[in-house]
XYZ file of C-alpha atoms in Angstrom:
616
model
C 0.164 0.001 -0.354
C 1.309 3.542 -1.190
C 1.147 5.453 1.341
C -0.495 9.045 1.783
C 2.285 12.239 0.963
C 1.607 14.534 4.205
C 2.097 10.858 6.201
C 5.393 9.539 4.627
C 6.674 13.602 5.675
C 5.150 12.778 9.184
C 7.509 10.150 9.115
C 10.794 11.680 7.874
C 10.068 14.559 10.677
C 9.459 11.589 12.995
C 12.975 9.422 12.311
C 14.782 13.207 12.331
C 13.115 14.278 15.369
C 13.380 12.342 17.894
C 13.721 8.345 17.378
C 10.575 6.139 17.999
C 12.042 4.175 20.322
C 13.382 6.643 22.985
C 9.668 8.424 22.753
C 9.334 9.561 25.526
C 6.616 12.471 27.321
C 5.254 13.382 30.954
C 1.539 13.513 31.113
C 1.120 17.821 30.755
C -1.519 19.903 32.384
C -4.363 20.396 29.637
C -4.348 23.118 27.918
C -8.149 24.400 26.242
C -8.429 26.576 22.524
C -11.568 28.490 22.334
C -12.773 28.025 18.651
C -14.257 30.679 17.301
C -14.190 31.907 20.896
C -16.155 35.178 19.376
C -19.672 32.598 18.447
C -20.318 32.455 22.472
C -23.217 34.402 24.128
C -20.757 35.364 25.592
C -17.574 36.134 23.865
C -14.716 36.615 25.631
C -15.990 36.382 29.683
C -17.430 32.389 28.547
C -13.811 31.542 27.539
C -12.033 33.280 30.071
C -13.663 31.982 33.090
C -13.722 29.154 31.580
C -9.810 28.804 32.327
C -9.265 28.663 28.510
C -5.668 28.623 27.953
C -6.493 30.394 23.882
C -8.755 32.315 23.050
C -9.693 32.421 19.241
C -10.575 36.397 17.605
C -11.741 36.492 13.767
C -10.547 40.039 12.538
C -11.585 41.382 9.122
C -9.897 45.171 8.576
C -12.933 47.892 6.814
C -12.868 51.278 6.817
C -9.487 51.717 9.621
C -11.989 49.217 11.729
C -10.985 45.662 13.192
C -14.309 44.230 13.272
C -15.140 40.172 14.940
C -16.582 38.007 12.464
C -16.439 34.126 11.276
C -17.374 35.402 7.244
C -18.160 38.892 6.117
C -21.966 38.288 5.836
C -21.810 38.243 9.804
C -20.261 41.517 10.334
C -21.458 44.128 12.374
C -20.271 47.005 13.030
C -19.968 47.444 16.945
C -18.937 44.110 16.898
C -15.057 45.922 17.257
C -11.606 43.710 18.665
C -11.499 46.254 20.993
C -15.248 46.288 22.511
C -15.735 42.077 22.736
C -11.616 41.936 23.615
C -9.154 44.365 24.511
C -11.473 46.336 26.754
C -12.397 43.277 28.528
C -9.006 42.089 28.681
C -8.037 45.228 30.421
C -11.505 44.980 32.912
C -10.241 41.673 34.151
C -6.867 42.914 34.974
C -8.375 46.278 36.668
C -10.810 42.943 38.240
C -7.432 41.504 39.994
C -9.513 37.973 38.146
C -7.342 34.834 38.513
C -6.833 33.065 35.565
C -3.918 30.519 34.059
C -1.640 32.783 31.241
C -3.592 32.848 27.937
C -2.830 33.393 24.832
C -5.384 35.798 22.365
C -4.899 34.080 18.953
C -5.980 36.865 16.536
C -7.694 35.031 12.860
C -6.520 38.062 9.662
C -9.436 37.414 7.441
C -7.949 39.943 5.379
C -4.343 40.488 3.490
C -1.740 39.866 6.670
C 0.215 43.305 5.964
C -2.621 46.320 6.479
C -4.870 44.624 8.818
C -1.546 43.760 11.284
C -0.632 47.606 10.517
C -3.849 49.041 11.661
C -3.717 46.463 14.733
C -0.430 47.574 15.433
C -1.656 50.827 16.379
C -4.859 50.287 17.576
C -2.454 48.215 19.930
C -0.978 51.072 21.037
C -3.319 52.062 23.243
C -3.456 48.856 25.259
C -0.076 48.590 26.105
C -0.872 48.354 29.679
C -2.452 44.845 28.976
C 0.167 43.392 26.401
C 2.910 40.981 27.145
C 6.656 42.868 27.688
C 9.529 41.954 28.003
C 9.091 44.289 31.364
C 5.541 42.491 31.571
C 5.767 39.164 31.455
C 2.296 38.862 32.669
C 1.068 40.715 29.759
C -0.783 38.919 26.870
C 0.222 37.812 23.598
C -1.471 38.398 21.134
C -0.749 35.311 18.128
C -1.259 35.623 14.758
C -2.958 32.834 12.497
C -5.342 33.153 9.934
C -3.417 35.548 7.140
C 0.034 35.654 7.994
C 3.113 37.903 6.454
C 5.954 34.948 5.414
C 8.183 33.139 8.175
C 10.906 35.500 8.096
C 9.318 38.649 8.647
C 8.021 37.660 12.238
C 10.940 39.348 13.504
C 10.202 42.725 12.461
C 7.090 42.291 15.347
C 6.591 44.216 17.896
C 7.334 42.279 21.250
C 3.261 41.018 22.420
C 2.332 39.396 18.585
C 3.601 35.920 17.866
C 2.681 33.523 15.270
C 0.836 30.586 14.568
C 2.785 28.230 12.423
C 0.936 26.452 9.797
C 4.255 24.727 7.935
C 5.645 21.257 8.636
C 8.352 21.621 5.656
C 10.262 24.177 7.431
C 10.782 23.420 11.158
C 14.508 22.449 10.825
C 14.986 25.946 9.800
C 12.821 27.941 11.470
C 13.698 30.935 14.023
C 11.179 30.007 16.686
C 11.645 32.448 19.291
C 8.296 34.368 17.480
C 6.452 31.062 17.091
C 3.856 30.364 20.047
C 2.463 27.297 18.288
C 2.243 25.015 15.555
C -1.250 24.897 14.240
C -2.115 21.839 11.937
C -6.025 20.760 10.253
C -6.775 17.780 12.345
C -8.481 15.722 8.786
C -5.002 16.061 6.959
C -3.188 13.436 9.494
C -6.828 11.198 10.246
C -10.824 10.808 9.611
C -11.931 10.247 13.285
C -15.091 11.227 13.541
C -14.666 11.447 17.176
C -16.258 8.548 18.406
C -14.622 5.109 19.777
C -11.015 4.916 18.864
C -9.066 6.306 16.939
C -6.943 3.913 13.559
C -3.166 2.406 14.711
C -2.545 4.063 10.823
C -3.790 8.129 11.974
C -2.782 7.273 16.074
C 0.822 6.851 15.428
C 1.021 9.367 11.792
C -0.627 12.013 14.917
C 1.942 11.143 17.665
C 4.644 11.480 15.070
C 3.540 14.996 14.430
C 3.167 16.026 17.250
C 6.811 14.847 19.258
C 8.591 16.446 15.543
C 7.060 19.783 16.885
C 8.187 19.343 20.540
C 10.907 18.337 19.757
C 11.458 22.025 18.964
C 10.114 22.817 21.576
C 6.701 24.011 20.842
C 3.206 23.528 21.424
C 0.417 22.264 18.558
C -2.658 22.452 18.186
C -4.746 20.870 15.130
C -8.023 22.685 14.210
C -11.402 20.694 12.873
C -10.587 18.107 15.846
C -13.923 15.921 16.815
C -15.298 17.785 19.475
C -16.304 15.436 21.848
C -15.195 14.285 25.641
C -14.033 11.189 23.789
C -11.740 13.418 21.237
C -10.808 15.806 23.845
C -9.259 12.758 26.737
C -7.817 11.417 23.121
C -5.809 13.991 21.992
C -4.967 14.582 25.287
C -3.003 11.721 25.872
C -1.709 11.894 22.292
C -0.043 15.096 24.101
C -1.823 17.686 21.655
C -0.704 20.757 23.329
C -3.829 23.218 22.847
C -7.362 20.985 23.185
C -9.636 22.474 19.869
C -12.560 23.464 21.099
C -16.589 25.281 20.345
C -17.581 24.038 24.421
C -14.526 25.786 26.676
C -16.640 24.872 29.885
C -17.593 21.586 29.061
C -14.398 20.784 28.267
C -12.440 22.066 31.084
C -14.967 20.727 33.627
C -14.011 17.744 32.142
C -10.494 17.073 31.596
C -10.358 19.351 34.647
C -11.436 16.248 36.777
C -10.869 13.314 34.581
C -7.711 12.120 36.123
C -9.619 11.819 39.425
C -11.717 9.864 37.378
C -9.968 7.195 35.900
C -9.174 5.007 38.432
C -7.223 1.758 39.006
C -8.439 -0.636 41.156
C -6.099 -1.248 43.981
C -8.639 -3.103 45.971
C -8.433 -7.154 46.154
C -11.475 -9.417 46.370
C -10.385 -12.801 45.850
C -12.660 -14.893 43.908
C -14.541 -17.971 45.321
C -15.713 -20.439 42.914
C -18.652 -21.653 43.904
C -19.379 -25.382 43.235
C -23.655 -24.637 41.832
C -24.528 -27.676 43.886
C -27.921 -26.166 45.241
C -28.532 -23.689 43.003
C -31.746 -23.059 41.354
C -32.949 -26.410 43.293
C -36.556 -27.020 44.965
C -34.679 -27.553 48.465
C -35.702 -26.482 51.887
C -34.900 -22.548 52.743
C -33.766 -22.201 56.699
C -30.770 -19.212 55.598
C -31.307 -16.327 53.752
C -28.598 -14.083 53.467
C -29.305 -10.631 51.707
C -26.609 -8.639 51.088
C -27.771 -5.071 49.500
C -24.491 -2.936 48.210
C -26.275 0.488 48.452
C -26.625 2.488 44.822
C -25.423 0.101 43.279
C -26.200 -0.422 39.363
C -24.835 -2.504 36.892
C -22.309 0.171 35.971
C -21.392 0.558 39.739
C -20.085 -3.066 39.796
C -18.643 -3.101 36.173
C -16.717 -0.602 37.537
C -15.595 -2.730 40.224
C -14.918 -5.721 37.856
C -12.557 -4.193 36.245
C -11.032 -2.412 39.345
C -10.891 -5.711 40.727
C -9.069 -7.383 37.608
C -12.201 -7.720 35.860
C -13.904 -10.735 38.006
C -16.142 -10.026 41.380
C -18.057 -12.929 43.179
C -20.983 -11.648 42.061
C -20.700 -11.891 38.542
C -19.899 -15.081 38.920
C -24.098 -16.424 39.851
C -25.810 -17.222 37.351
C -29.327 -16.204 38.384
C -30.565 -12.831 37.677
C -33.262 -10.335 37.890
C -33.763 -6.538 37.450
C -35.503 -4.742 40.501
C -37.699 -1.511 39.735
C -37.270 1.066 42.742
C -39.498 3.717 42.444
C -41.026 5.036 46.085
C -44.495 5.300 46.815
C -44.436 9.108 46.703
C -41.674 9.517 43.874
C -39.813 8.294 41.006
C -37.007 8.324 42.348
C -36.465 6.821 45.948
C -33.720 7.009 48.521
C -32.413 4.384 51.093
C -34.676 4.537 53.646
C -38.532 3.925 50.765
C -35.770 1.571 49.263
C -34.722 -0.388 52.353
C -38.404 -0.129 52.943
C -39.348 -1.776 49.754
C -37.448 -4.243 50.281
C -38.098 -5.048 53.942
C -41.581 -5.154 54.253
C -42.688 -5.540 50.456
C -44.850 -2.311 50.524
C -43.777 1.269 48.905
C -42.959 3.482 51.321
C -42.630 7.899 50.861
C -39.491 9.038 50.462
C -37.885 9.208 54.064
C -40.385 6.797 55.824
C -38.706 3.608 57.592
C -40.939 1.095 58.127
C -44.147 2.528 57.713
C -46.328 4.861 55.750
C -47.500 8.306 57.556
C -49.909 6.667 60.027
C -49.426 2.817 59.975
C -46.082 0.332 61.294
C -45.731 -1.838 58.684
C -44.589 -5.197 59.754
C -40.914 -6.197 58.539
C -39.297 -9.256 57.259
C -37.123 -9.807 60.975
C -40.243 -10.278 62.832
C -41.944 -12.045 60.396
C -39.335 -14.722 60.391
C -39.015 -14.306 64.149
C -42.430 -15.905 63.688
C -41.491 -18.171 62.397
C -38.354 -19.001 64.849
C -35.829 -17.168 62.514
C -32.742 -15.764 64.301
C -32.553 -12.521 62.396
C -28.490 -10.647 62.098
C -27.952 -6.942 60.683
C -24.401 -5.709 59.428
C -23.293 -2.608 58.311
C -20.389 -0.005 57.041
C -23.168 2.788 58.011
C -24.590 3.652 61.674
C -27.011 0.827 62.479
C -29.242 3.853 62.432
C -29.006 4.455 58.883
C -31.938 4.273 56.796
C -31.630 0.875 55.248
C -30.484 -1.106 58.554
C -32.882 0.768 59.906
C -35.574 -0.179 57.864
C -35.524 -4.232 58.750
C -36.063 -3.360 61.984
C -37.585 0.584 62.613
C -40.874 2.134 62.265
C -40.759 5.856 61.601
C -42.014 8.985 59.780
C -38.977 10.149 58.821
C -35.368 8.928 58.871
C -33.517 11.615 60.862
C -35.674 10.698 64.031
C -32.782 8.643 64.927
C -33.714 9.347 68.413
C -36.450 7.016 68.224
C -34.647 4.648 65.545
C -32.154 3.855 68.304
C -35.068 2.955 70.928
C -36.795 0.552 68.113
C -33.766 -1.393 68.161
C -33.910 -2.240 71.778
C -37.550 -3.986 70.893
C -36.436 -5.421 67.793
C -36.060 -9.212 66.553
C -32.703 -8.449 65.591
C -30.730 -11.423 67.759
C -27.227 -9.733 65.966
C -26.385 -5.769 64.875
C -22.549 -4.624 63.603
C -22.040 -1.310 62.319
C -21.270 2.010 63.325
C -22.883 4.926 65.132
C -22.348 4.330 69.008
C -23.270 7.936 69.776
C -26.096 7.677 68.252
C -27.451 5.889 71.609
C -25.761 8.197 73.555
C -26.072 11.747 71.987
C -30.221 11.606 72.728
C -29.873 11.245 77.150
C -32.552 8.925 75.719
C -31.608 5.957 77.485
C -31.465 4.410 73.831
C -28.400 2.758 74.908
C -29.336 1.618 77.986
C -32.057 0.038 76.250
C -30.607 -2.156 74.826
C -28.616 -3.898 77.491
C -31.789 -4.248 79.401
C -33.672 -5.767 77.132
C -30.673 -8.278 76.266
C -28.019 -6.781 73.947
C -24.036 -8.070 74.923
C -22.837 -5.407 73.825
C -19.301 -6.749 72.474
C -16.366 -4.464 72.669
C -14.426 -6.767 69.743
C -15.305 -7.655 66.359
C -13.737 -11.123 66.787
C -15.506 -12.150 70.177
C -19.083 -12.239 68.149
C -19.477 -15.713 66.998
C -18.292 -16.868 71.056
C -21.391 -14.656 72.609
C -23.988 -17.384 73.972
C -26.520 -14.498 74.548
C -29.562 -14.273 72.523
C -28.997 -11.012 71.535
C -25.311 -9.678 70.539
C -24.207 -5.853 69.194
C -21.155 -4.571 68.175
C -20.233 -0.788 67.103
C -17.384 -1.074 65.029
C -17.285 3.094 65.771
C -19.007 5.926 67.926
C -19.382 8.017 64.849
C -19.109 6.648 61.492
C -16.960 4.416 59.805
C -14.539 5.349 57.779
C -14.442 4.696 53.705
C -12.403 1.651 53.146
C -9.461 3.903 50.919
C -9.717 5.735 54.927
C -9.243 2.925 56.757
C -12.167 0.617 56.827
C -10.214 -2.437 54.476
C -11.564 -6.119 55.623
C -14.100 -4.722 57.889
C -17.298 -5.676 55.730
C -16.043 -9.424 54.802
C -14.931 -9.960 58.318
C -18.706 -8.698 60.250
C -20.493 -10.519 57.851
C -18.085 -14.186 58.635
C -18.694 -13.234 62.334
C -22.799 -12.651 62.289
C -22.598 -15.698 60.261
C -21.004 -17.867 62.892
C -22.809 -16.169 66.019
C -25.656 -17.352 63.353
C -24.941 -20.516 62.904
C -24.016 -21.640 66.218
C -27.758 -20.680 67.134
C -28.053 -24.184 65.276
C -32.113 -22.858 63.985
C -32.193 -20.851 60.778
C -31.750 -17.248 60.073
C -32.145 -13.681 58.407
C -29.280 -12.352 57.764
C -28.631 -8.642 55.352
C -25.338 -7.237 55.323
C -25.300 -3.641 52.866
C -22.074 -1.902 51.605
C -23.053 1.215 52.150
C -21.021 3.142 51.145
C -20.555 3.141 47.228
C -23.977 5.215 47.845
C -21.328 8.017 49.292
C -19.744 7.871 46.847
C -21.697 7.866 44.127
C -22.829 10.901 46.126
C -19.394 12.612 46.174
C -18.748 11.896 43.090
C -15.990 9.951 43.263
C -14.883 7.497 41.238
C -11.757 6.191 43.203
C -14.585 5.340 46.366
C -17.339 3.752 44.315
C -14.594 0.677 42.917
C -12.665 0.692 45.931
C -16.284 0.469 48.201
C -17.682 -2.495 45.217
C -14.234 -4.149 45.799
C -14.860 -4.379 49.250
C -18.838 -5.133 49.409
C -17.893 -8.208 46.442
C -15.477 -9.462 49.412
C -18.240 -9.825 52.044
C -20.538 -11.746 49.195
C -17.323 -13.565 48.963
C -17.989 -14.853 52.339
C -21.656 -15.273 51.727
C -21.256 -17.719 48.954
C -18.380 -20.068 50.924
C -20.776 -19.882 53.633
C -24.076 -21.200 51.265
C -21.789 -24.129 49.793
C -20.807 -24.987 52.981
C -24.126 -24.922 54.893
C -26.819 -26.174 52.403
C -30.454 -24.668 52.901
C -28.367 -21.521 52.617
C -30.073 -18.812 49.952
C -28.474 -16.128 48.804
C -29.171 -12.597 47.727
C -26.994 -9.172 46.336
C -29.361 -6.508 45.168
C -29.662 -3.043 45.384
C -32.389 -0.153 46.885
C -31.819 2.505 44.069
C -28.720 3.907 42.142
C -26.751 7.243 42.610
C -24.530 9.069 40.632
C -25.994 8.398 36.675
C -23.092 6.047 36.283
C -21.194 5.111 33.278
C -18.202 3.935 31.731
C -16.944 5.685 28.793
C -13.397 4.516 28.769
C -11.311 2.226 30.021
C -7.870 -0.883 29.872
C -8.912 -3.946 31.381
C -5.784 -5.283 31.113
C -4.840 -2.602 33.335
C -7.545 -2.701 36.095
C -8.501 0.690 34.336
C -11.351 2.085 34.017
C -13.089 5.219 34.021
C -16.314 7.011 35.757
C -18.355 9.184 34.888
C -21.398 10.709 36.754
C -24.672 12.750 35.369
C -25.679 14.028 39.021
C -25.124 13.918 43.332
C -28.249 12.197 43.625
C -30.239 8.685 43.341
C -31.439 7.667 40.149
C -34.661 5.719 39.526
C -32.634 3.468 37.308
C -33.646 -0.307 37.477
C -31.075 -2.525 39.426
C -29.547 -5.558 39.720
C -30.696 -9.045 41.830
C -28.594 -12.111 41.662
C -29.395 -15.156 43.342
C -27.496 -18.207 44.494
C -29.409 -21.451 45.955
C -32.307 -23.826 46.645
C -34.728 -21.298 44.239
C -32.803 -18.711 43.119
C -34.677 -19.186 40.109
C -37.086 -18.005 42.262
C -35.555 -14.475 42.071
C -35.408 -14.255 37.672
C -37.199 -11.396 35.849
C -38.260 -7.771 36.398
C -39.903 -7.236 39.253
C -41.027 -4.252 41.629
C -38.561 -4.237 44.501
C -41.551 -5.211 46.988
C -41.780 -8.531 45.361
C -38.408 -9.219 46.534
C -39.926 -9.751 50.258
C -43.112 -11.439 48.861
C -40.645 -13.899 47.476
C -38.258 -15.159 50.423
C -41.626 -15.104 52.440
C -43.490 -17.842 49.650
C -40.212 -19.922 49.792
C -39.510 -19.688 53.127
C -43.419 -20.747 54.058
C -43.065 -23.160 52.146
C -41.044 -25.200 55.378
C -41.598 -22.945 58.274
C -44.716 -22.434 60.322
C -45.068 -20.171 62.620
C -44.321 -20.938 65.917
C -43.395 -19.381 69.847
C -40.135 -19.355 70.047
């Protein structure tokens, strides 16, 4: 195949300036070029507020005026270079508005010499804001479009620099007056900004970028694709000025890209389930329900990539989808979502275990009547909305006072979570009520399984628990193990709810690293549950979520590097369906698409096949 002439030229330049095997380039901070800036509703200030490093203005010389326009047909006599740009730049200086250094790229649409002459005349009145050896912070005007011959660059004032647009003379170029080199993107690639640049074109772009960098100059391409994918790809290639018509969006996207690119650090060891009882019509006398608060499919996918493209959760075969709407809102909160799962009834957002006036019978109370023991584990406070939905009845989730008192009178036999202070701060006797109602409050997590009490509790923190990133690593899996051992030793049927609470926190904070690490941490607890199920026949394991948080998408990643890009669309919950995974006897009952209230109904239907109501 015969290479196009421009690719041959690039290859020659690349070999001359920089041998391929020695190519290294540290990732630089991104710079935004506000292309055709004057077409913005608010010229200059939009780009300035977006921290653009280069702002482009097109100029026409008409009757001694320099007018800002894209073509002759749109020229307006009031839109002068001074009014739209020079005066506003001066105003920004007078107001001492903070901004990183930026260029004003002046694209001349009329003949170079007369236009430049008039430009210099006008600039005599603005020398206070323009670059000079004595004003290093002044603005550089970079002349693009119709330019004088490069051998004349040196004849122009200190504040005038040039946007060079040729490759053939790079080795001979006097670069002192060249501020950047700009080239047409379509000369090297036909990429439309979606998917990935084909490798031949990527190499061609990389070659010319490195050749320009070898002479110590930044590079910009014009007529580039203008999308998030394109901005990221061009930045990764080493393009210095990212060309865009959307400076605000580009600045926001690239500005937090490093925080949204996550390489998983935590490790969830994969337990291989044997599936001996999976989907069998056999007795169920142990139910482990794991709730990843705020965990949708994207969160699981992100955790999977971060964990070497595998999760314990994703080994399971019986999968369904759960609708999450609250009684009074399309998008549920954890209180209404938890209540739906725990009681089989919808409630309004913020409601815990009841509607406005009527308490709902929750699953722990219902199962206690069938001689089941019950347990709760959470990386939140025990009074948090999700665990509270399994024992409390309060009109508002923030009635911590009432929720704490409800726990002491509940059917819970073991709890492990944070929030000891929630039982002390109201001075209402909530902590003493736990003890007087039979709870042994353990001081060491490892001692839970050995307690001979009927009821036991462990406060993992006085206030809230830290995230995995801040030292909570391993807690949820260990707490799950301890709770399961405590319940197993009671030698009776049991129900255990385990909540990975801080996946939701990461979603609310739009903290990509937290989401990935919290999913992996949650998956460790899932591994403990699956192994327990295989060792203890009659165990049904369910993994689901109360809702999705963050409107998460995963635009790009690299599975081989455990690398994934997370992008959030909101800091709140969303109404998207969440997955449910089931393992063990009757796991196939949880396939399909259904309301969150049906989780309760399906569990109870299975249990009632094998257990009659008794008075334990």
